[in-house]
Coordinates of C-alpha atoms in Angstrom, one line a residue:
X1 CA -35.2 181.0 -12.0
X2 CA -32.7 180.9 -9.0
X3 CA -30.0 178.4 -9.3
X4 CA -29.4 176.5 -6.0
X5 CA -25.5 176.7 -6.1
X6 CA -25.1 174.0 -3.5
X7 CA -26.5 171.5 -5.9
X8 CA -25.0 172.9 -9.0
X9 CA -21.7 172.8 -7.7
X10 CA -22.2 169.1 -6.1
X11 CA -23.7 167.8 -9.4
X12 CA -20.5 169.7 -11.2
X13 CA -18.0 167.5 -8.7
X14 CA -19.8 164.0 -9.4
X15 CA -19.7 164.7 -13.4
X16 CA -16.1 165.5 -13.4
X17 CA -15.3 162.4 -10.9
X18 CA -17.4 160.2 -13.4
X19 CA -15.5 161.8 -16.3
X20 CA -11.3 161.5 -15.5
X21 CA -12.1 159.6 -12.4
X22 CA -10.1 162.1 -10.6
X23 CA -10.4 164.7 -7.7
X24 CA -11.0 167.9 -8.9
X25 CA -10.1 171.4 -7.1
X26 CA -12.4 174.6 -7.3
X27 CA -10.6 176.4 -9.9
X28 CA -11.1 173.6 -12.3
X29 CA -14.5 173.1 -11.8
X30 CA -15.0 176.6 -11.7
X31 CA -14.5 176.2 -15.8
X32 CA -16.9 173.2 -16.0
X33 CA -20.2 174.6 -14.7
X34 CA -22.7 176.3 -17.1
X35 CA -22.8 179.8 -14.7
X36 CA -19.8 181.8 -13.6
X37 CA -19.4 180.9 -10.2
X38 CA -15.7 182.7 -8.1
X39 CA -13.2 180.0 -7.1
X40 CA -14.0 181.9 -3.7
X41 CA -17.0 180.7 -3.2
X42 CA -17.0 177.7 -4.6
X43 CA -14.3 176.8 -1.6
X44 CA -16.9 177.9 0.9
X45 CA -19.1 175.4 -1.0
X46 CA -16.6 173.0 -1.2
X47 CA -16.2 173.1 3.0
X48 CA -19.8 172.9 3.7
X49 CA -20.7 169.8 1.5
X50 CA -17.6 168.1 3.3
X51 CA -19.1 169.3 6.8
X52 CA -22.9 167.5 5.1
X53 CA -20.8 164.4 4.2
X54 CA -21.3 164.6 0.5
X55 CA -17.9 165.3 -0.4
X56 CA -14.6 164.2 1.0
X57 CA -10.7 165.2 0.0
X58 CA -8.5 162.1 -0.4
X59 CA -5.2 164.3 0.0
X60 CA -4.5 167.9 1.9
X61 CA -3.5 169.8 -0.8
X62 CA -5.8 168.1 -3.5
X63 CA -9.4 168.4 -4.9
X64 CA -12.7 166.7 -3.9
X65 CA -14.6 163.6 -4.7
X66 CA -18.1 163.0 -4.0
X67 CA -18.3 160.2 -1.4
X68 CA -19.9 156.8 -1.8
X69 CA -23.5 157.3 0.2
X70 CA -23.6 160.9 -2.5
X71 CA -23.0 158.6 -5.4
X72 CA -25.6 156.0 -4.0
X73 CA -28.1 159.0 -4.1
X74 CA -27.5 160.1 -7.0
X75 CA -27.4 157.2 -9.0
X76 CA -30.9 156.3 -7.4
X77 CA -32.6 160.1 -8.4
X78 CA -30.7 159.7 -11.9
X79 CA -31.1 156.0 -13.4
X80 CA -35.1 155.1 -14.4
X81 CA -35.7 151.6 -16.3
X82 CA -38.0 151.6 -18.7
X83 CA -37.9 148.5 -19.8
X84 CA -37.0 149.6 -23.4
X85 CA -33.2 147.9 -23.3
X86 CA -32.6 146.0 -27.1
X87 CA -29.3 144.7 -27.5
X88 CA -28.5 142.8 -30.6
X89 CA -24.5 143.1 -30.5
X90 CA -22.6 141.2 -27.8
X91 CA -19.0 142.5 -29.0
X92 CA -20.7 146.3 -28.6
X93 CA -21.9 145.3 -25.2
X94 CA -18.4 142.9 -24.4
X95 CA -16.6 146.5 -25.4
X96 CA -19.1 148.7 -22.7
X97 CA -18.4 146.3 -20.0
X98 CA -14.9 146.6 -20.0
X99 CA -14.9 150.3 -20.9
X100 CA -17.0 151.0 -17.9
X101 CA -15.9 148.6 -15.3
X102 CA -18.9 146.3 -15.2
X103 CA -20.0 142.8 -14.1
X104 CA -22.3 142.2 -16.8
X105 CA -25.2 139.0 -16.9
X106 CA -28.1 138.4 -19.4
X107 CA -30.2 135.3 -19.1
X108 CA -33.7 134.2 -20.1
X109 CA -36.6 135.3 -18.5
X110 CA -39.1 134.0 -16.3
X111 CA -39.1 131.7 -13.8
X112 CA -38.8 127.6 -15.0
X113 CA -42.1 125.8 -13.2
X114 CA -42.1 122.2 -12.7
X115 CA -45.3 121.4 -15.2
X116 CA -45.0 117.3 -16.0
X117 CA -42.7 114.4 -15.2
X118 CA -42.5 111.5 -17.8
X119 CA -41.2 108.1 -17.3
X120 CA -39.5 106.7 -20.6
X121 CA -39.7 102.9 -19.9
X122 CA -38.5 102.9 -16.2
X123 CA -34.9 104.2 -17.3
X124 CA -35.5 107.8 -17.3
X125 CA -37.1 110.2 -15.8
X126 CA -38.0 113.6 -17.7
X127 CA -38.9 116.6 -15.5
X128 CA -40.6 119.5 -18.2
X129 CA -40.1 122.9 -17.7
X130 CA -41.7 124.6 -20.0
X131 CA -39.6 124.6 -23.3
X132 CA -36.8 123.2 -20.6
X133 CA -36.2 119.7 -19.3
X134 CA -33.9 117.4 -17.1
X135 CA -33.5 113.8 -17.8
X136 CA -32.5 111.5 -14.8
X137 CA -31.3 108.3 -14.3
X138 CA -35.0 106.3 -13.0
X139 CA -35.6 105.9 -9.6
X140 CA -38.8 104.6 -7.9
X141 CA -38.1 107.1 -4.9
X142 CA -37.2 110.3 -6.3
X143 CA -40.1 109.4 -9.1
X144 CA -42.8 109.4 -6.5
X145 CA -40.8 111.9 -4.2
X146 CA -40.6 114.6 -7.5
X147 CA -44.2 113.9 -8.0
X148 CA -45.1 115.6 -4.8
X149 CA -43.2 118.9 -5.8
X150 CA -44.7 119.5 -9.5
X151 CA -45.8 122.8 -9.4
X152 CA -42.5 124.5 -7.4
X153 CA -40.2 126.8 -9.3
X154 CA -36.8 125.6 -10.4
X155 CA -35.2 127.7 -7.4
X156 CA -37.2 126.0 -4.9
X157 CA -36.4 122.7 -6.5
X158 CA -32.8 123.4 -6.2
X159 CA -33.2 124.3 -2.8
X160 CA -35.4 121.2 -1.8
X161 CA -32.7 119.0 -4.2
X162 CA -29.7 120.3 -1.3
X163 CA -31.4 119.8 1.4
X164 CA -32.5 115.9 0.5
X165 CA -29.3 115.4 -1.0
X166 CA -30.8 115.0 -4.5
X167 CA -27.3 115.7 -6.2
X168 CA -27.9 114.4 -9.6
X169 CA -31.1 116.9 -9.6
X170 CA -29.3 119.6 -8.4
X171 CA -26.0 118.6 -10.8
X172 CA -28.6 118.9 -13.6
X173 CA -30.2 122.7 -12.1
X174 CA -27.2 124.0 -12.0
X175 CA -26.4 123.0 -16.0
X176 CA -30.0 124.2 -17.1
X177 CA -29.3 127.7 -15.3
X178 CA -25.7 127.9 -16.7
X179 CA -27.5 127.0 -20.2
X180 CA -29.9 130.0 -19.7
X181 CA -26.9 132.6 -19.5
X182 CA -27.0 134.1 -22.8
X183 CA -24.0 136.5 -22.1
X184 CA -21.7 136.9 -19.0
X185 CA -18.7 139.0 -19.2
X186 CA -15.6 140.7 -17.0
X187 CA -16.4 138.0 -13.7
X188 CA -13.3 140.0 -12.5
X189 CA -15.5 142.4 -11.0
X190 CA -17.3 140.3 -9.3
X191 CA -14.4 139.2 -7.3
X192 CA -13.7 142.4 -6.7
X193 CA -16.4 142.9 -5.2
X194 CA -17.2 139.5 -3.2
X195 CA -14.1 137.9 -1.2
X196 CA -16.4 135.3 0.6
X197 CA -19.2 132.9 -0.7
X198 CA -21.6 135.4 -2.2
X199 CA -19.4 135.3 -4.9
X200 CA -21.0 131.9 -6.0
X201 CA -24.5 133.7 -6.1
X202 CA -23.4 136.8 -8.1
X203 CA -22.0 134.7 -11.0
X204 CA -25.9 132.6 -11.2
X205 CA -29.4 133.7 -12.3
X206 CA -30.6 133.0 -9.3
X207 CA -28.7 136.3 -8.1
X208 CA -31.5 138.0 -9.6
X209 CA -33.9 137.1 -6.4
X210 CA -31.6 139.5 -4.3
X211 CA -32.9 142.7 -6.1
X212 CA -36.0 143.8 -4.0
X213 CA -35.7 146.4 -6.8
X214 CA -34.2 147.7 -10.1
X215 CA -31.1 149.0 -7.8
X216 CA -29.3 147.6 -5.2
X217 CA -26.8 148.4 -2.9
X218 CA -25.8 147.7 0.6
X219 CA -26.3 145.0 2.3
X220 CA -26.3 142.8 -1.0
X221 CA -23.3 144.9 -1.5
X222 CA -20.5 146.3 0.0
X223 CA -20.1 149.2 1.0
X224 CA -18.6 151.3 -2.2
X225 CA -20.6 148.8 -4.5
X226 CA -24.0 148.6 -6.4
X227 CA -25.9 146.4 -8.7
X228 CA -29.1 147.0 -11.0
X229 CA -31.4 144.4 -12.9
X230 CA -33.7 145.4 -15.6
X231 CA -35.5 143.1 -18.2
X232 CA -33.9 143.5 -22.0
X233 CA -34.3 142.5 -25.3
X234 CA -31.3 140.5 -26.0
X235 CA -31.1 139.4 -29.7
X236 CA -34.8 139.3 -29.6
X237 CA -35.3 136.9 -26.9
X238 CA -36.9 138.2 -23.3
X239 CA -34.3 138.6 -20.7
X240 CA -33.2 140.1 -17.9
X241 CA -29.9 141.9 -17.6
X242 CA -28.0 142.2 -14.4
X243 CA -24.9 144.6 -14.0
X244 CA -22.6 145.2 -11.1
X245 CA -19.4 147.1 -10.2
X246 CA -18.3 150.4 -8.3
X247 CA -20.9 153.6 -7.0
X248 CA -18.3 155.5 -9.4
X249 CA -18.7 154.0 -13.1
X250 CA -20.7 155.6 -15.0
X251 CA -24.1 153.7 -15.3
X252 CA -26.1 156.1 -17.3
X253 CA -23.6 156.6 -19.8
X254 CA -23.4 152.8 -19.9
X255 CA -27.5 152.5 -20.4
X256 CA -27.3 155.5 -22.9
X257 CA -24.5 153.9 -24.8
X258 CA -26.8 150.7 -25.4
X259 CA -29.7 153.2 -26.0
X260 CA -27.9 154.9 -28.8
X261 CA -26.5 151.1 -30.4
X262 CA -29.8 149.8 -30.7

């Protein structure tokens, strides 16, 4: 079977960049890849993937890294969610985050629907969500006004709550989704990554409604920047697991790892 060399020695540069995080030059990777390959020709290599774009050279007189848009595709041909993630260890996981340079978010599943509201003696008012509730202070008018909107989703509520000016209902939201976050570690990252007001979106469940997929990148993120979502097991509970940081950690390794604990 012919080995496309191109590929081999592109594949060869991202590994070693994901392993020491540092250019490498032809010689070196020379001694990485499974079939002998001249330092000679991987040069010639080396200049036509940084003609293609998939490459670049941070320094003259140092090696190559592969460039963000290379990572992007590769990362998109390598990661598949299968929706077998169990994690039962959150100091294992705490430990992967950091070691990897993650944003990391688990929170219950499934969307919170508006099902019943109960007045308790015209002094509260109890809107159900399933297993979930929110007790407020009684009021005729948000009474008949919340009446209207059983059957909306807790996003939608929090959406209609800000734009009537609902803010008890929408002080209350915001604690039920903060309750739902069963683990949320290294927020660092995510201010890395956000320096204007998405940053407030990234660090809530309701991020979640950004992914159009299992992987995101640009525009959701900057350029340099990816997230993915994928539902878990998390200490035998149904959730879903958001994590976020650089196109250069090293997400399979970071799945495989979990893989491996469980």
């Amino acid at each position: 079977m012919k080995v496309d060399k191109r590929d081999l020695i592109l594949e060869s540069i991202i590994q070693a960049y994901l392993e020491a995080n540092e250019p490498i030059g032809s010689s070196e990777l020379g001694t990485r890849m499974s079939i002998s390959i001249p330092a000679s020709t991987i040069r010639v290599y080396f200049k036509k993937l940084s003609d293609e774009g998939a490459i670049t050279q941070l320094h003259i007189s140092g090696g190559r890294i592969p460039t963000a848009n290379t990572m992007r595709m590769y990362w998109q041909d390598r990661l598949k969610f299968d929706g077998d993630l169990r994690i039962n260890n959150a100091e294992f996981l705490n430990y992967l985050v950091y070691k990897f340079g993650l944003y990391c978010m688990i929170f219950g599943a499934g969307k919170l629907v508006l099902s019943e509201i109960l007045n308790v003696s015209d002094r509260f008012l109890i809107l159900v969500f399933g297993d979930e509730n929110i007790v407020l202070k009684f009021n005729p008018k948000v009474e008949k006004f919340l009446r209207n909107l059983i059957g909306m989703n807790l996003e939608e509520l929090d959406r209609v709550s800000i734009q009537v000016g609902l803010s008890e209902l929408r002080a209350k939201i915001k604690e039920l989704k903060r309750y739902r976050i069963y683990f949320q570690e290294n927020e660092k990252v995510a201010f890395e990554m956000f320096s204007d007001e998405r940053i407030k979106s990234v660090l809530d469940p309701s991020f979640e409604h950004y992914f159009r997929s299992n992987l995101v990148f640009s525009p959701v993120f900057d350029a340099g920047y990816m997230g993915f979502k994928t539902d878990i097991l998390y200490k035998g509970k149904s959730a879903v697991m958001i994590c976020a940081g650089s196109v250069y950690s090293d997400y399979e390794k970071f799945i495989n790892s979990i893989k491996e604990a469980a």
